[in-house]
Short mmCIF file of C-alpha atoms and ligand atoms in Angstrom, two decimals:
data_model
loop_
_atom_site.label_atom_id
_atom_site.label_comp_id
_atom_site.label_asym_id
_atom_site.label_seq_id
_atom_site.Cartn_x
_atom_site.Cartn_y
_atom_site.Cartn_z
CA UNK A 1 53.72 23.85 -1.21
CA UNK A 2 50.35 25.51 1.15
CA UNK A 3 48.19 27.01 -1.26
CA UNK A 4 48.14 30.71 -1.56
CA UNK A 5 46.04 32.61 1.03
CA UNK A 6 42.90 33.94 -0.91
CA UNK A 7 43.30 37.93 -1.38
CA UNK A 8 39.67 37.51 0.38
CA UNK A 9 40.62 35.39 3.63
CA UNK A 10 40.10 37.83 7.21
CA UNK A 11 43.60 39.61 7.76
CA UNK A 12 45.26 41.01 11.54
CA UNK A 13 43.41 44.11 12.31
CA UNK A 14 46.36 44.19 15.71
CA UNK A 15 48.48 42.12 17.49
CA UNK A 16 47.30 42.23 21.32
CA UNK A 17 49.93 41.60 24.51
CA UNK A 18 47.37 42.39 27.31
CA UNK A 19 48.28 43.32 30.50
CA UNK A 20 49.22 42.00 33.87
CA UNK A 21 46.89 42.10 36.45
CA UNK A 22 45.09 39.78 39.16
CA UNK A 23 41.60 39.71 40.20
CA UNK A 24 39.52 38.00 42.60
CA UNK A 25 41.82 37.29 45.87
CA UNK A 26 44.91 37.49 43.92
CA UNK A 27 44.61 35.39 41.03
CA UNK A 28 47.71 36.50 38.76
CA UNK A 29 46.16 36.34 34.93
CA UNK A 30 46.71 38.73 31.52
CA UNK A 31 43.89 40.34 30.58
CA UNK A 32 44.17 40.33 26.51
CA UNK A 33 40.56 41.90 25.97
CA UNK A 34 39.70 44.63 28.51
CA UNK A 35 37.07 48.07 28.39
CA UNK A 36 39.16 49.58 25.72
CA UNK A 37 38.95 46.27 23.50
CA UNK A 38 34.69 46.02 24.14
CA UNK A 39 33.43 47.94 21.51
CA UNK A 40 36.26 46.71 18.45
CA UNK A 41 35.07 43.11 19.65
CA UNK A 42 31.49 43.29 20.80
CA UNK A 43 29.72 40.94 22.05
CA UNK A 44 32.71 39.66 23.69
CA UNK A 45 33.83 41.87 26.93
CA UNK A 46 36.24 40.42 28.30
CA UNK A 47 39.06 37.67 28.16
CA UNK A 48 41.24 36.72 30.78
CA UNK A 49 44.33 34.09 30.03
CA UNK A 50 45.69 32.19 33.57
CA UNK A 51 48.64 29.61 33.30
CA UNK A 52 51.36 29.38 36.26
CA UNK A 53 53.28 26.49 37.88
CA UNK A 54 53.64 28.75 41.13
CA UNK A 55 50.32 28.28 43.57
CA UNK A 56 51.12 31.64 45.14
CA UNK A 57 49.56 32.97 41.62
CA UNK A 58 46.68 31.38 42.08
CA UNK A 59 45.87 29.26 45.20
CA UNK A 60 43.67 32.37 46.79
CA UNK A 61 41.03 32.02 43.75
CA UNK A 62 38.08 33.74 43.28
CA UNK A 63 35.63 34.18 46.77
CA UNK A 64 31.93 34.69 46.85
CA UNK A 65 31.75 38.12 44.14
CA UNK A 66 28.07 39.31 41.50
CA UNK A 67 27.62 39.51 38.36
CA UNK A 68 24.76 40.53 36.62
CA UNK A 69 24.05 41.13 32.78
CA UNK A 70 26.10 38.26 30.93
CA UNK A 71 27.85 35.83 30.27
CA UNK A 72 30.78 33.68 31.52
CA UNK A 73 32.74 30.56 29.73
CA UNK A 74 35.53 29.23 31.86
CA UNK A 75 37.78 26.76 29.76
CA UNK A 76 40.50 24.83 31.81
CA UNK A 77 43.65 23.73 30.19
CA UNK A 78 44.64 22.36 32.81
CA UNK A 79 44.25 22.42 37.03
CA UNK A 80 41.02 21.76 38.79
CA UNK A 81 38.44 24.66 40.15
CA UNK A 82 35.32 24.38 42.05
CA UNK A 83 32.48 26.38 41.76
CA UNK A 84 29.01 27.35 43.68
CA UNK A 85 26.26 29.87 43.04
CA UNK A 86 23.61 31.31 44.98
CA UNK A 87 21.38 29.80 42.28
CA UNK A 88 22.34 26.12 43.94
CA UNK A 89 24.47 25.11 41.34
CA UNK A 90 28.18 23.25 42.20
CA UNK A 91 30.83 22.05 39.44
CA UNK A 92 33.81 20.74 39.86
CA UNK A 93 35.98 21.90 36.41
CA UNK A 94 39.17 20.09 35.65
CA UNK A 95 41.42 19.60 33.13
CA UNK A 96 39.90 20.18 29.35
CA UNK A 97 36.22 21.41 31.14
CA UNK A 98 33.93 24.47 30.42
CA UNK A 99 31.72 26.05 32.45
CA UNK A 100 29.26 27.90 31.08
CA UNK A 101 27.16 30.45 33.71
CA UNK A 102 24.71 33.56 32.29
CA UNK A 103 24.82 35.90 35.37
CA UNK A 104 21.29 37.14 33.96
CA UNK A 105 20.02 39.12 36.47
CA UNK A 106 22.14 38.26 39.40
CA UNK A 107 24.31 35.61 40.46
CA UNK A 108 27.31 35.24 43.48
CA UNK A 109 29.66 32.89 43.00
CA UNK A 110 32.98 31.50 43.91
CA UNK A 111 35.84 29.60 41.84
CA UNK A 112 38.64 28.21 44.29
CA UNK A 113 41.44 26.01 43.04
CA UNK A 114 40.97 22.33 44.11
CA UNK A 115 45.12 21.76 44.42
CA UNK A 116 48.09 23.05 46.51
CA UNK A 117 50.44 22.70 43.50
CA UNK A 118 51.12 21.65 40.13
CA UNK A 119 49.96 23.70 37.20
CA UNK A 120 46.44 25.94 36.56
CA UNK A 121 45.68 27.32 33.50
CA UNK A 122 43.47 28.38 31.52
CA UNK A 123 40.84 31.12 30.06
CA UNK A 124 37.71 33.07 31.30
CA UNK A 125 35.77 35.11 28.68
CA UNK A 126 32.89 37.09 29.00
CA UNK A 127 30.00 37.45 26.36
CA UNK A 128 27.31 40.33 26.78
CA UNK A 129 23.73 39.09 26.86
CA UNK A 130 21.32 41.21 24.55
CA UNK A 131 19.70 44.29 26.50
CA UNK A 132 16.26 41.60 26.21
CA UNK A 133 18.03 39.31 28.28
CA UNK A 134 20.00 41.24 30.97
CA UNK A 135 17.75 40.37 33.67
CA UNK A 136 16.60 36.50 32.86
CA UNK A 137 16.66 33.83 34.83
CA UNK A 138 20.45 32.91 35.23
CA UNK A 139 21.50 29.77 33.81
CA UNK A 140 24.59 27.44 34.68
CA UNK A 141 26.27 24.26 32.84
CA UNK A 142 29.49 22.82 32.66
CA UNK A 143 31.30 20.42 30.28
CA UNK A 144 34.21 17.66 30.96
CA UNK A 145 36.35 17.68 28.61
CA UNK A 146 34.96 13.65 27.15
CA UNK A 147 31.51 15.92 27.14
CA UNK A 148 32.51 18.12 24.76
CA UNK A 149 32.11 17.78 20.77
CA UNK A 150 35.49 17.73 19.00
CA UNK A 151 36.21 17.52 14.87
CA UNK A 152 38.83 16.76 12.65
CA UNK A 153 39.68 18.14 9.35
CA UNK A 154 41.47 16.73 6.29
CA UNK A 155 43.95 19.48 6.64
CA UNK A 156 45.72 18.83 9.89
CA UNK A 157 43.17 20.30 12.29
CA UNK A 158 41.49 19.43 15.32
CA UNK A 159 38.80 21.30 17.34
CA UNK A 160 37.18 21.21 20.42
CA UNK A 161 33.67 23.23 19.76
CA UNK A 162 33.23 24.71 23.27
CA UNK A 163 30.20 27.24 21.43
CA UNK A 164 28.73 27.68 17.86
CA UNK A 165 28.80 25.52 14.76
CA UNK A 166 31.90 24.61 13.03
CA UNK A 167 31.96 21.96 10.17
CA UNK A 168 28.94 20.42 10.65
CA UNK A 169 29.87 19.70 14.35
CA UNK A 170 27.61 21.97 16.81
CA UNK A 171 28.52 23.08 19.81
CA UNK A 172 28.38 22.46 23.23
CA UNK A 173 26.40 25.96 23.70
CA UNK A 174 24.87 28.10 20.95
CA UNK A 175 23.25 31.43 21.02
CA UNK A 176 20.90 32.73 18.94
CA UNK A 177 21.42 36.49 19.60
CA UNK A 178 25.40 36.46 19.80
CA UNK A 179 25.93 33.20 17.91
CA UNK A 180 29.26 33.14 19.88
CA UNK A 181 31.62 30.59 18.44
CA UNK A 182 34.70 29.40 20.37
CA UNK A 183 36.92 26.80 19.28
CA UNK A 184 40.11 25.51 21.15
CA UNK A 185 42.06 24.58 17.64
CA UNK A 186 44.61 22.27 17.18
CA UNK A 187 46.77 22.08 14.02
CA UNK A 188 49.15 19.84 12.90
CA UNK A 189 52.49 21.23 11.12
CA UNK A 190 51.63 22.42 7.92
CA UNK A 191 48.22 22.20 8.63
CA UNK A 192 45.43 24.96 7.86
CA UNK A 193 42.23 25.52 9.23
CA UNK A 194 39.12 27.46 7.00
CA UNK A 195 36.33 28.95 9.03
CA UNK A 196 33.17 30.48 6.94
CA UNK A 197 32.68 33.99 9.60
CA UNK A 198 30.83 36.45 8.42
CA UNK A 199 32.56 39.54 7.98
CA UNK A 200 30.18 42.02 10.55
CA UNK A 201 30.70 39.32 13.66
CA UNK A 202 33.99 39.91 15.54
CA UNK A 203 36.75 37.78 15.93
CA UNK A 204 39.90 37.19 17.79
CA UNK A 205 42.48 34.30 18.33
CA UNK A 206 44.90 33.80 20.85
CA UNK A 207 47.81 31.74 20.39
CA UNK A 208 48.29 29.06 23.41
CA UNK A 209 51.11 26.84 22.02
CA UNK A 210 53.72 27.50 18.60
CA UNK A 211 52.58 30.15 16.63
CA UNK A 212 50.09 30.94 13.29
CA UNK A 213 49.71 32.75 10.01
CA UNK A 214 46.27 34.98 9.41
CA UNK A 215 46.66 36.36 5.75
CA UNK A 216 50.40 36.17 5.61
CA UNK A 217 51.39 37.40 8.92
CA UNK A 218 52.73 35.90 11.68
CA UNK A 219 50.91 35.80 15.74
CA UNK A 220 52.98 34.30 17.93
CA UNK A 221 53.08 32.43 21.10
CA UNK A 222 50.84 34.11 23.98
CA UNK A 223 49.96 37.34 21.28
CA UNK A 224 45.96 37.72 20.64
CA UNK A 225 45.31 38.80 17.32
CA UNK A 226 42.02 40.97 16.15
CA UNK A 227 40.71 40.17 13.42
CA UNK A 228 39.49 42.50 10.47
CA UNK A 229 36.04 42.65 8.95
CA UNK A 230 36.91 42.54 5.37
CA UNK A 231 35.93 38.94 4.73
CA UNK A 232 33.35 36.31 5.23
CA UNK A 233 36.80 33.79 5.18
CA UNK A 234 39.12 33.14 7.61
CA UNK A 235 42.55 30.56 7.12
CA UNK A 236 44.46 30.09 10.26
CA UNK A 237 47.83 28.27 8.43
CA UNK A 238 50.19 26.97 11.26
CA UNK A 239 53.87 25.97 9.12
CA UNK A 240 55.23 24.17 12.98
CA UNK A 241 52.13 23.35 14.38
CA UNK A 242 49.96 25.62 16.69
CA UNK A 243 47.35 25.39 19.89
CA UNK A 244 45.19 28.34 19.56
CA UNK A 245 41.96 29.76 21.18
CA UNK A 246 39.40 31.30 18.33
CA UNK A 247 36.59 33.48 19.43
CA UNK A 248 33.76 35.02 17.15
CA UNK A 249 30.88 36.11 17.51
CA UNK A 250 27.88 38.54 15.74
CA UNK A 251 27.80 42.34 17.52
CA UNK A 252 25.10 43.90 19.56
CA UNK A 253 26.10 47.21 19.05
CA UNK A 254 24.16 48.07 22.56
CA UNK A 255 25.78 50.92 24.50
CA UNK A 256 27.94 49.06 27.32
CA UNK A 257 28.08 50.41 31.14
CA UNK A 258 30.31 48.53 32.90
CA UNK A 259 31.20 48.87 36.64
CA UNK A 260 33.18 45.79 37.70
CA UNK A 261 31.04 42.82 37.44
CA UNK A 262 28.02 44.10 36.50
CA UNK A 263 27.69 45.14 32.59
CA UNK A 264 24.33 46.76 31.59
CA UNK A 265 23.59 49.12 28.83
CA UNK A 266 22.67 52.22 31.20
CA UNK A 267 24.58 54.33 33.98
CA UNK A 268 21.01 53.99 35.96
CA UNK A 269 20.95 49.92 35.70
CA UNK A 270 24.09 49.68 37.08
CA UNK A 271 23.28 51.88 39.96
CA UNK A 272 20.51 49.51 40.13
CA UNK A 273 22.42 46.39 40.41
CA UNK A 274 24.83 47.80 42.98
CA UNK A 275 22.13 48.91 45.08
CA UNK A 276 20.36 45.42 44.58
CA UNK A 277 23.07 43.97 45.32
CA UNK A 278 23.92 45.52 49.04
CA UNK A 279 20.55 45.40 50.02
CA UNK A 280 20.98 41.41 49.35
CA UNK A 281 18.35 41.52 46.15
CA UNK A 282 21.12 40.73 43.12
CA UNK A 283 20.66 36.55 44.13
FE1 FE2 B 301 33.05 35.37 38.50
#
């Protein structure tokens, strides 16, 4: 018999769908975190969820577009996706890969699909830089999947750490300022997963593959849960086994100004970066 979840474990603040939508050239994704979700789970800002079989939904990709004031993590589950920047940088991501860019204070890039057919899935989520950092020096990596740390628990879980410290395995990224952490989890039927969070940083799980259990209730297949503050504990118990995405990460509690792909913390500075950007100064 699992043991009971502790009256203090996190619990579901909601239960997310998201909503249709494409971006880029036609890219058809779900957005599960958009504007209205940015304050409930700052510093995240947004979080995009791609997965089709058909290359109409996503052969057109992403063409040479700015951003400017944060953060992206791409995470492929599976497909392959190039990308180049105006800062020089070129990756080729593929199956089980992150990429990792801070837009900083400009960057233009492109992600097109490297295959006519055959499955492309994955995630894109966006973490806000700290009003310091808005404008540094942008900053690119990216991960294949053999590159990135992984752990194993005694209770049926596995973990890729794509960002932040989970038991005693550190990331591939950490940040100081957000202290993001971002784990694709893995767990076994009947396994659990425990995750020491402290209760002011914001968290959120999405459920890739079977479905969960978060303080008795149940998040299904392709359902994002937020979760509440009330605890510096959070279980995860999967009874049939479960793939899911978990995001977390401390607040900046910064006003947010968002036009598009620029996010700054004024009005003014993203007047700014659209006028840097058409007079060619952005990258
Ligand atoms: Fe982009």
């Amino acid at each position: 018999m699992a043991d009971a979840t502790p009256a203090t474990a996190r619990g579901v603040a909601s239960l997310v769908d998201g909503v249709r939508t494409s971006d880029g050239a036609g890219v058809r994704l779900t957005r599960v975190l958009g504007q209205t979700l940015q304050r409930r789970l700052d510093p995240f800002l947004m979080l995009d969820v791609f997965g089709s079989d058909d290359p109409d939904d996503y052969i057109a990709g992403f063409p040479d577009h700015p951003h400017r004031g944060f953060e992206t993590v791409t995470y492929m589950l599976a497909g392959r996706m190039r990308h180049r920047d105006s800062a020089g940088n070129e990756g080729l991501l593929e199956t089980g890969g992150m990429q990792w860019m801070t837009a900083g204070r400009g960057v233009i890039h492109s992600e097109i699909p490297q295959q006519r057919d055959g499955r492309m899935e994955g995630f894109q989520l966006w973490l806000n830089l700290p009003a310091a950092d808005k404008l540094c020096t942008p900053w690119y990596r990216d991960f294949a999947a053999d590159a990135l740390p992984r752990l194993r628990t005694a209770h049926g879980a596995h973990a890729v750490v794509l960002a932040g410290d989970s038991h005693g395995v550190r990331g591939a990224v950490t940040r100081e300022a957000t202290a993001p952490l971002i784990l694709d989890l893995r767990l076994d039927p009947g396994g659990h997963f425990e995750q020491p969070l402290p209760a002011a940083h914001n968290a959120l799980l999405y459920v890739i593959d079977g479905a969960v259990a978060i303080g008795g209730r149940a998040v299904a297949q392709r359902r994002m849960a937020v979760l509440d503050n009330q605890s510096d504990a959070l279980r995860i118990e999967a009874a049939d086994g479960a793939r899911v995405l978990l995001v977390a990460g401390r607040p900046l509690r910064e006003p947010i100004a968002q036009y598009g792909p620029f996010v700054m913390n004024s009005e003014q500075q993203v007047y700014q970066a659209v006028q840097d950007y058409r007079a060619g100064r952005l990258a």
